[in-house]
């Protein structure tokens, strides 16, 4: 049972139950207003077109049967992979980044960008 399901069931008390019910009302309103969309394959997206994360996907699945949870998770995995690949191809160290890292970690420190796999001495 997820945290949200425990909230909704009342296991965590009246406050959290009411809060969860209110959240489902907001999610339904966002669906009705087009802020959350579900395409023909059942993939749910937010207002900026990004595939929903698990916490919101769980709530959307509770208020509509149009969403396909597995298709949404697969689409999100694909979207994340594309984003990471794009980042790796286009990562650049700007003067501003360099100064910010120097201020945060100290001059001469080696900083590792774990996503791109690059080391930078600042």
Backbone as ProteinMPNN parsed JSONL, in Angstrom:
{"seq_chain_A": "XXXXXXXXXXXXXXXXXXXXXXXXXXXXXXXXXXXXXXXXXXXXXXXXXXXXXXXXXXXXXXXXXXXXXXXXXXXXXXXXXXXXXXXXXXXXXXXXXXXXXXXXXXXXXXXXXXXXXXXXXX", "coords_chain_A": {"N_chain_A": [[0.85, -1.175, 0.0], [0.643, 2.163, -0.927], [1.898, 5.331, 0.322], [0.028, 7.364, -0.261], [-2.3, 5.86, -0.635], [-2.624, 4.884, 1.966], [-3.104, 7.3, 3.256], [-5.548, 8.057, 2.034], [-7.205, 5.97, 2.834], [-7.581, 6.507, 5.462], [-5.931, 5.517, 7.388], [-3.866, 7.041, 8.396], [-5.012, 9.004, 9.798], [-7.632, 11.478, 10.261], [-7.053, 14.043, 9.229], [-5.133, 13.568, 7.14], [-6.626, 11.902, 5.511], [-8.707, 13.605, 4.623], [-7.109, 15.476, 3.314], [-6.037, 13.89, 1.235], [-8.376, 13.24, -0.158], [-9.093, 15.798, -1.014], [-6.927, 16.295, -2.683], [-7.382, 14.431, -4.755], [-9.689, 15.547, -5.797], [-8.624, 17.922, -6.825], [-6.914, 16.852, -8.775], [-8.773, 15.65, -10.506], [-10.093, 17.967, -11.352], [-7.971, 19.196, -12.715], [-7.619, 17.357, -14.807], [-10.124, 17.653, -16.093], [-9.87, 20.304, -16.884], [-7.869, 20.165, -18.73], [-5.252, 20.411, -17.932], [-3.901, 18.212, -17.168], [-3.336, 15.623, -19.345], [-4.461, 12.776, -21.257], [-3.354, 10.623, -23.65], [-4.193, 8.8, -26.747], [-2.986, 6.326, -26.387], [-3.079, 6.044, -23.714], [-1.219, 7.371, -22.223], [-0.309, 9.551, -19.717], [0.122, 13.028, -19.282], [1.592, 16.061, -17.994], [0.857, 19.626, -17.593], [2.881, 20.827, -19.069], [3.556, 19.01, -20.909], [5.146, 16.894, -20.107], [5.687, 13.485, -19.237], [3.88, 11.924, -16.647], [5.06, 11.537, -13.266], [5.377, 8.821, -10.877], [3.946, 9.393, -8.442], [1.919, 11.276, -9.086], [0.778, 9.937, -11.208], [-0.376, 7.732, -9.942], [-2.519, 8.986, -8.62], [-3.982, 10.052, -10.757], [-4.752, 7.697, -12.003], [-6.601, 6.856, -10.181], [-8.759, 8.495, -10.575], [-9.577, 8.339, -13.19], [-10.308, 6.04, -15.827], [-9.067, 6.114, -18.187], [-6.318, 6.265, -18.305], [-3.289, 4.518, -18.925], [-1.324, 2.818, -16.955], [1.081, 1.286, -17.211], [1.881, 1.931, -19.863], [2.315, 4.637, -19.525], [4.435, 4.64, -17.689], [6.41, 3.406, -19.278], [6.645, 5.314, -21.315], [7.618, 7.44, -19.811], [10.096, 6.427, -19.006], [11.388, 6.261, -21.489], [11.36, 9.003, -22.154], [12.982, 10.074, -20.096], [15.406, 8.792, -20.671], [15.988, 9.917, -23.196], [16.303, 12.598, -22.414], [18.552, 12.466, -20.745], [20.511, 11.555, -22.559], [20.521, 13.711, -24.35], [21.425, 15.712, -22.617], [24.032, 14.745, -22.056], [25.206, 14.991, -24.585], [25.186, 17.73, -24.961], [26.264, 19.09, -22.769], [27.908, 21.783, -21.299], [30.544, 23.692, -19.889], [30.102, 26.653, -18.499], [31.346, 29.989, -17.862], [29.99, 31.056, -15.721], [28.979, 28.723, -14.465], [31.405, 27.603, -13.682], [32.4, 29.512, -11.851], [30.37, 29.359, -9.893], [30.709, 26.717, -9.012], [33.317, 26.878, -8.014], [32.893, 28.627, -5.872], [31.217, 27.054, -4.322], [32.639, 24.624, -3.85], [35.363, 25.163, -3.653], [38.493, 26.396, -4.89], [40.469, 24.477, -7.125], [39.399, 22.023, -6.573], [38.265, 18.816, -7.66], [35.5, 18.194, -9.527], [32.853, 15.998, -10.231], [30.761, 15.288, -12.856], [28.296, 13.244, -12.682], [26.364, 12.33, -14.413], [27.162, 12.94, -17.057], [29.636, 11.841, -16.89], [32.036, 13.214, -16.619], [35.017, 14.782, -15.427], [35.951, 17.721, -13.734], [38.347, 20.104, -12.98], [38.182, 22.713, -10.809]], "CA_chain_A": [[0.0, 0.0, 0.0], [1.448, 3.381, -0.997], [1.6, 6.359, 1.328], [-1.219, 8.026, -0.627], [-3.392, 4.928, -0.35], [-2.817, 4.895, 3.424], [-3.772, 8.564, 3.581], [-6.917, 8.002, 1.533], [-7.966, 4.984, 3.603], [-7.795, 6.981, 6.828], [-4.978, 4.879, 8.3], [-2.965, 8.041, 8.975], [-5.807, 9.984, 10.519], [-8.665, 12.243, 9.548], [-6.448, 15.149, 8.473], [-4.535, 13.077, 5.904], [-7.71, 11.385, 4.678], [-9.332, 14.766, 3.986], [-6.109, 16.043, 2.406], [-5.973, 13.009, 0.066], [-9.62, 13.435, -0.91], [-8.97, 17.109, -1.667], [-5.945, 16.143, -3.771], [-8.058, 13.759, -5.862], [-10.6, 16.543, -6.388], [-7.778, 18.82, -7.64], [-6.453, 16.086, -9.941], [-9.935, 15.537, -11.41], [-10.291, 19.295, -11.942], [-6.885, 19.395, -13.682], [-7.975, 16.54, -15.975], [-11.253, 18.294, -16.766], [-9.419, 21.577, -17.448], [-6.83, 19.923, -19.73], [-3.9, 20.608, -17.382], [-3.364, 16.851, -17.28], [-3.957, 15.009, -20.525], [-4.222, 11.352, -21.496], [-3.441, 10.436, -25.099], [-4.893, 7.6, -27.227], [-2.308, 5.143, -25.86], [-3.25, 6.048, -22.265], [-0.081, 8.026, -21.579], [-0.718, 10.777, -19.03], [1.131, 14.1, -19.306], [1.239, 17.264, -17.243], [0.526, 20.82, -18.378], [3.975, 21.211, -19.968], [3.78, 17.915, -21.842], [6.015, 15.847, -19.568], [5.021, 12.285, -18.752], [3.711, 12.009, -15.195], [5.819, 10.707, -12.336], [4.554, 7.808, -10.213], [3.021, 9.893, -7.423], [0.755, 11.865, -9.747], [0.168, 8.87, -12.014], [-1.228, 6.965, -9.027], [-3.738, 9.761, -8.362], [-4.74, 10.124, -12.008], [-5.352, 6.374, -12.206], [-7.73, 6.721, -9.256], [-9.9, 9.324, -10.972], [-9.991, 8.059, -14.565], [-9.909, 4.736, -16.354], [-8.44, 6.346, -19.497], [-4.863, 6.196, -18.21], [-2.633, 3.218, -18.947], [-0.192, 3.014, -16.048], [2.3, 0.705, -17.785], [2.282, 2.734, -21.027], [2.839, 5.905, -19.012], [5.764, 4.369, -17.129], [7.323, 3.166, -20.403], [6.876, 6.605, -21.976], [8.483, 8.243, -18.938], [11.437, 5.859, -19.099], [11.925, 6.711, -22.772], [11.575, 10.451, -22.046], [14.145, 10.294, -19.233], [16.589, 8.369, -21.428], [16.267, 10.95, -24.198], [16.776, 13.795, -21.72], [19.928, 12.214, -20.3], [21.37, 11.519, -23.755], [20.629, 15.086, -24.825], [22.296, 16.41, -21.672], [25.403, 14.284, -22.268], [25.705, 15.542, -25.851], [25.221, 19.189, -24.988], [26.741, 19.703, -21.529], [28.991, 22.769, -21.479], [30.942, 24.404, -18.686], [30.129, 28.1, -18.713], [32.101, 30.739, -16.856], [29.119, 31.173, -14.545], [29.017, 27.414, -13.782], [32.731, 27.454, -13.094], [32.443, 30.377, -10.66], [29.469, 28.809, -8.883], [31.329, 25.526, -8.439], [34.442, 27.33, -7.204], [32.354, 29.162, -4.627], [30.611, 25.978, -3.538], [33.542, 23.526, -3.503], [36.724, 25.64, -3.453], [39.386, 26.353, -6.041], [41.336, 23.316, -7.221], [38.648, 20.8, -6.318], [37.802, 18.075, -8.826], [34.058, 17.959, -9.459], [32.464, 14.965, -11.186], [29.41, 15.291, -13.388], [28.043, 11.803, -12.735], [25.499, 12.008, -15.543], [27.959, 12.972, -18.272], [30.873, 11.08, -16.669], [33.191, 14.096, -16.833], [35.643, 15.397, -14.259], [36.379, 19.096, -13.985], [39.097, 20.746, -11.888], [37.739, 24.102, -10.764]], "C_chain_A": [[0.895, 1.238, 0.0], [1.063, 4.341, 0.119], [0.255, 7.019, 1.017], [-2.418, 7.128, -0.353], [-3.678, 4.855, 1.149], [-3.511, 6.171, 3.873], [-5.252, 8.482, 3.237], [-7.792, 7.038, 2.338], [-8.284, 5.457, 5.018], [-6.837, 6.381, 7.835], [-4.087, 5.89, 9.017], [-3.721, 9.166, 9.668], [-6.718, 10.782, 9.605], [-8.075, 13.372, 8.709], [-5.933, 14.661, 7.131], [-5.582, 12.491, 4.966], [-8.372, 12.532, 3.92], [-8.384, 15.395, 2.966], [-6.023, 15.212, 1.115], [-7.226, 13.154, -0.791], [-9.6, 14.762, -1.657], [-8.008, 17.04, -2.851], [-6.583, 15.451, -4.973], [-9.049, 14.693, -6.555], [-9.818, 17.494, -7.288], [-7.299, 18.116, -8.907], [-7.58, 15.952, -10.957], [-10.194, 16.866, -12.104], [-9.213, 19.587, -12.988], [-7.118, 18.565, -14.943], [-9.083, 17.208, -16.779], [-10.845, 19.583, -17.47], [-8.341, 21.394, -18.52], [-5.424, 20.191, -19.236], [-3.155, 19.282, -17.298], [-4.104, 16.215, -18.446], [-3.607, 13.522, -20.587], [-4.411, 11.127, -22.988], [-4.139, 9.12, -25.449], [-4.266, 6.292, -26.738], [-2.436, 5.049, -24.336], [-2.112, 6.683, -21.503], [-0.535, 9.368, -21.015], [0.447, 11.761, -18.987], [0.632, 15.289, -18.517], [1.053, 18.459, -18.175], [1.647, 21.28, -19.298], [4.383, 20.059, -20.876], [4.694, 16.812, -21.353], [5.184, 14.676, -19.062], [5.0, 12.336, -17.221], [4.65, 11.076, -14.434], [4.844, 9.815, -11.571], [3.545, 8.377, -9.225], [1.768, 10.495, -8.042], [0.031, 10.831, -10.602], [-0.782, 8.03, -11.165], [-2.567, 7.676, -8.807], [-4.606, 9.85, -9.606], [-5.441, 8.792, -12.265], [-6.545, 6.14, -11.283], [-8.972, 7.492, -9.714], [-10.345, 9.108, -12.418], [-9.527, 6.676, -14.98], [-9.245, 4.881, -17.725], [-6.929, 6.155, -19.467], [-4.396, 4.744, -18.212], [-1.344, 3.378, -18.153], [1.104, 2.488, -16.659], [2.789, 1.504, -18.995], [2.875, 4.06, -20.579], [4.231, 5.712, -18.433], [6.793, 4.124, -18.225], [7.654, 4.475, -21.118], [7.794, 7.486, -21.135], [9.915, 7.737, -19.0], [12.125, 6.301, -20.389], [12.266, 8.203, -22.722], [12.816, 10.765, -21.209], [15.427, 9.91, -19.968], [16.985, 9.402, -22.474], [16.846, 12.204, -23.548], [18.224, 13.631, -21.276], [20.888, 12.201, -21.483], [21.578, 12.925, -24.314], [21.551, 15.897, -23.92], [23.754, 16.039, -21.915], [26.018, 14.888, -23.532], [25.959, 17.04, -25.768], [25.752, 19.861, -23.727], [27.956, 20.592, -21.817], [29.28, 23.435, -20.148], [31.019, 25.889, -19.033], [30.962, 28.751, -17.626], [31.287, 30.87, -15.568], [29.101, 29.861, -13.754], [30.324, 27.235, -13.029], [32.833, 28.268, -11.808], [31.555, 29.831, -9.544], [30.076, 27.585, -8.215], [32.537, 25.89, -7.58], [33.964, 27.852, -5.855], [31.803, 28.059, -3.729], [31.637, 24.971, -3.024], [34.984, 23.945, -3.252], [37.595, 25.437, -4.677], [40.291, 25.135, -5.973], [40.638, 21.986, -6.98], [38.257, 20.141, -7.642], [36.325, 17.755, -8.599], [33.712, 16.96, -10.561], [31.0, 15.158, -11.567], [29.06, 13.826, -13.609], [27.146, 11.404, -13.895], [26.316, 11.934, -16.828], [29.255, 12.173, -18.13], [32.111, 11.914, -16.886], [33.684, 14.636, -15.502], [36.141, 16.771, -14.655], [37.141, 19.591, -12.77], [38.718, 22.231, -11.92], [38.716, 25.001, -10.054]], "O_chain_A": [[1.801, 1.352, 0.826], [0.032, 4.177, 0.773], [-0.565, 7.213, 1.914], [-3.45, 7.605, 0.117], [-4.836, 4.775, 1.559], [-4.381, 6.149, 4.743], [-6.106, 8.804, 4.062], [-8.989, 7.272, 2.499], [-9.142, 4.889, 5.694], [-6.914, 6.699, 9.022], [-3.608, 5.626, 10.12], [-3.126, 10.164, 10.075], [-6.599, 10.767, 8.38], [-8.544, 13.63, 7.601], [-6.243, 15.249, 6.095], [-5.435, 12.578, 3.747], [-8.576, 12.44, 2.709], [-8.808, 15.798, 1.883], [-5.943, 15.775, 0.024], [-7.139, 13.187, -2.018], [-10.042, 14.839, -2.803], [-8.247, 17.651, -3.892], [-6.339, 15.858, -6.109], [-9.22, 14.625, -7.772], [-10.275, 17.84, -8.377], [-7.282, 18.711, -9.985], [-7.353, 16.125, -12.155], [-10.48, 16.9, -13.301], [-9.509, 20.163, -14.034], [-6.835, 19.036, -16.044], [-8.992, 17.317, -18.002], [-11.392, 19.926, -18.518], [-7.938, 22.369, -19.155], [-4.486, 20.2, -20.033], [-1.926, 19.245, -17.352], [-5.332, 16.262, -18.525], [-2.597, 13.079, -20.042], [-5.48, 11.398, -23.535], [-4.618, 8.41, -24.565], [-4.941, 5.265, -26.682], [-1.959, 4.088, -23.733], [-2.032, 6.559, -20.281], [-1.072, 10.211, -21.733], [1.588, 11.396, -18.702], [-0.571, 15.509, -18.381], [1.088, 18.315, -19.397], [1.395, 22.053, -20.223], [5.422, 20.115, -21.533], [4.993, 15.883, -22.103], [4.096, 14.869, -18.519], [5.975, 12.738, -16.588], [4.983, 9.984, -14.894], [3.633, 10.029, -11.613], [2.409, 7.907, -9.166], [0.662, 10.243, -7.562], [-1.195, 10.855, -10.704], [-1.865, 7.661, -11.619], [-3.62, 7.04, -8.808], [-5.829, 9.735, -9.522], [-6.594, 8.766, -12.696], [-7.404, 5.311, -11.58], [-10.091, 7.187, -9.3], [-11.378, 9.635, -12.83], [-8.481, 6.2, -14.539], [-8.899, 3.881, -18.354], [-6.321, 5.907, -20.509], [-5.007, 3.868, -17.599], [-0.389, 3.998, -18.62], [2.123, 3.178, -16.626], [3.991, 1.73, -19.135], [3.829, 4.553, -21.181], [5.116, 6.536, -18.662], [7.93, 4.584, -18.117], [8.804, 4.715, -21.483], [8.646, 8.194, -21.672], [10.851, 8.534, -19.043], [13.299, 6.669, -20.381], [13.327, 8.619, -23.189], [13.611, 11.629, -21.578], [16.424, 10.629, -19.894], [18.163, 9.726, -22.625], [17.781, 12.803, -24.079], [19.028, 14.552, -21.416], [21.971, 12.783, -21.406], [22.689, 13.283, -24.705], [22.366, 16.682, -24.405], [24.617, 16.915, -21.972], [27.194, 15.25, -23.55], [26.855, 17.558, -26.436], [25.697, 21.086, -23.62], [28.898, 20.184, -22.496], [28.366, 23.71, -19.37], [31.903, 26.318, -19.774], [31.25, 28.139, -16.597], [31.833, 30.801, -14.467], [29.194, 29.873, -12.527], [30.344, 26.775, -11.887], [33.304, 27.763, -10.788], [31.949, 29.842, -8.378], [29.976, 27.423, -6.998], [32.76, 25.281, -6.533], [34.559, 27.554, -4.82], [31.917, 28.136, -2.505], [31.529, 24.507, -1.889], [35.758, 23.168, -2.693], [37.463, 24.452, -5.403], [40.815, 24.794, -4.913], [41.24, 20.929, -7.17], [37.958, 20.825, -8.622], [35.956, 17.128, -7.607], [34.211, 17.06, -11.681], [30.118, 15.187, -10.709], [29.474, 13.229, -14.602], [27.168, 10.248, -14.319], [26.184, 10.984, -17.599], [29.902, 11.861, -19.129], [33.143, 11.384, -17.298], [32.909, 14.91, -14.586], [36.674, 16.973, -15.746], [36.64, 19.51, -11.648], [38.91, 22.912, -12.928], [38.476, 26.203, -9.938]]}, "name": "protein", "num_of_chains": 1, "seq": "XXXXXXXXXXXXXXXXXXXXXXXXXXXXXXXXXXXXXXXXXXXXXXXXXXXXXXXXXXXXXXXXXXXXXXXXXXXXXXXXXXXXXXXXXXXXXXXXXXXXXXXXXXXXXXXXXXXXXXXXXX"}
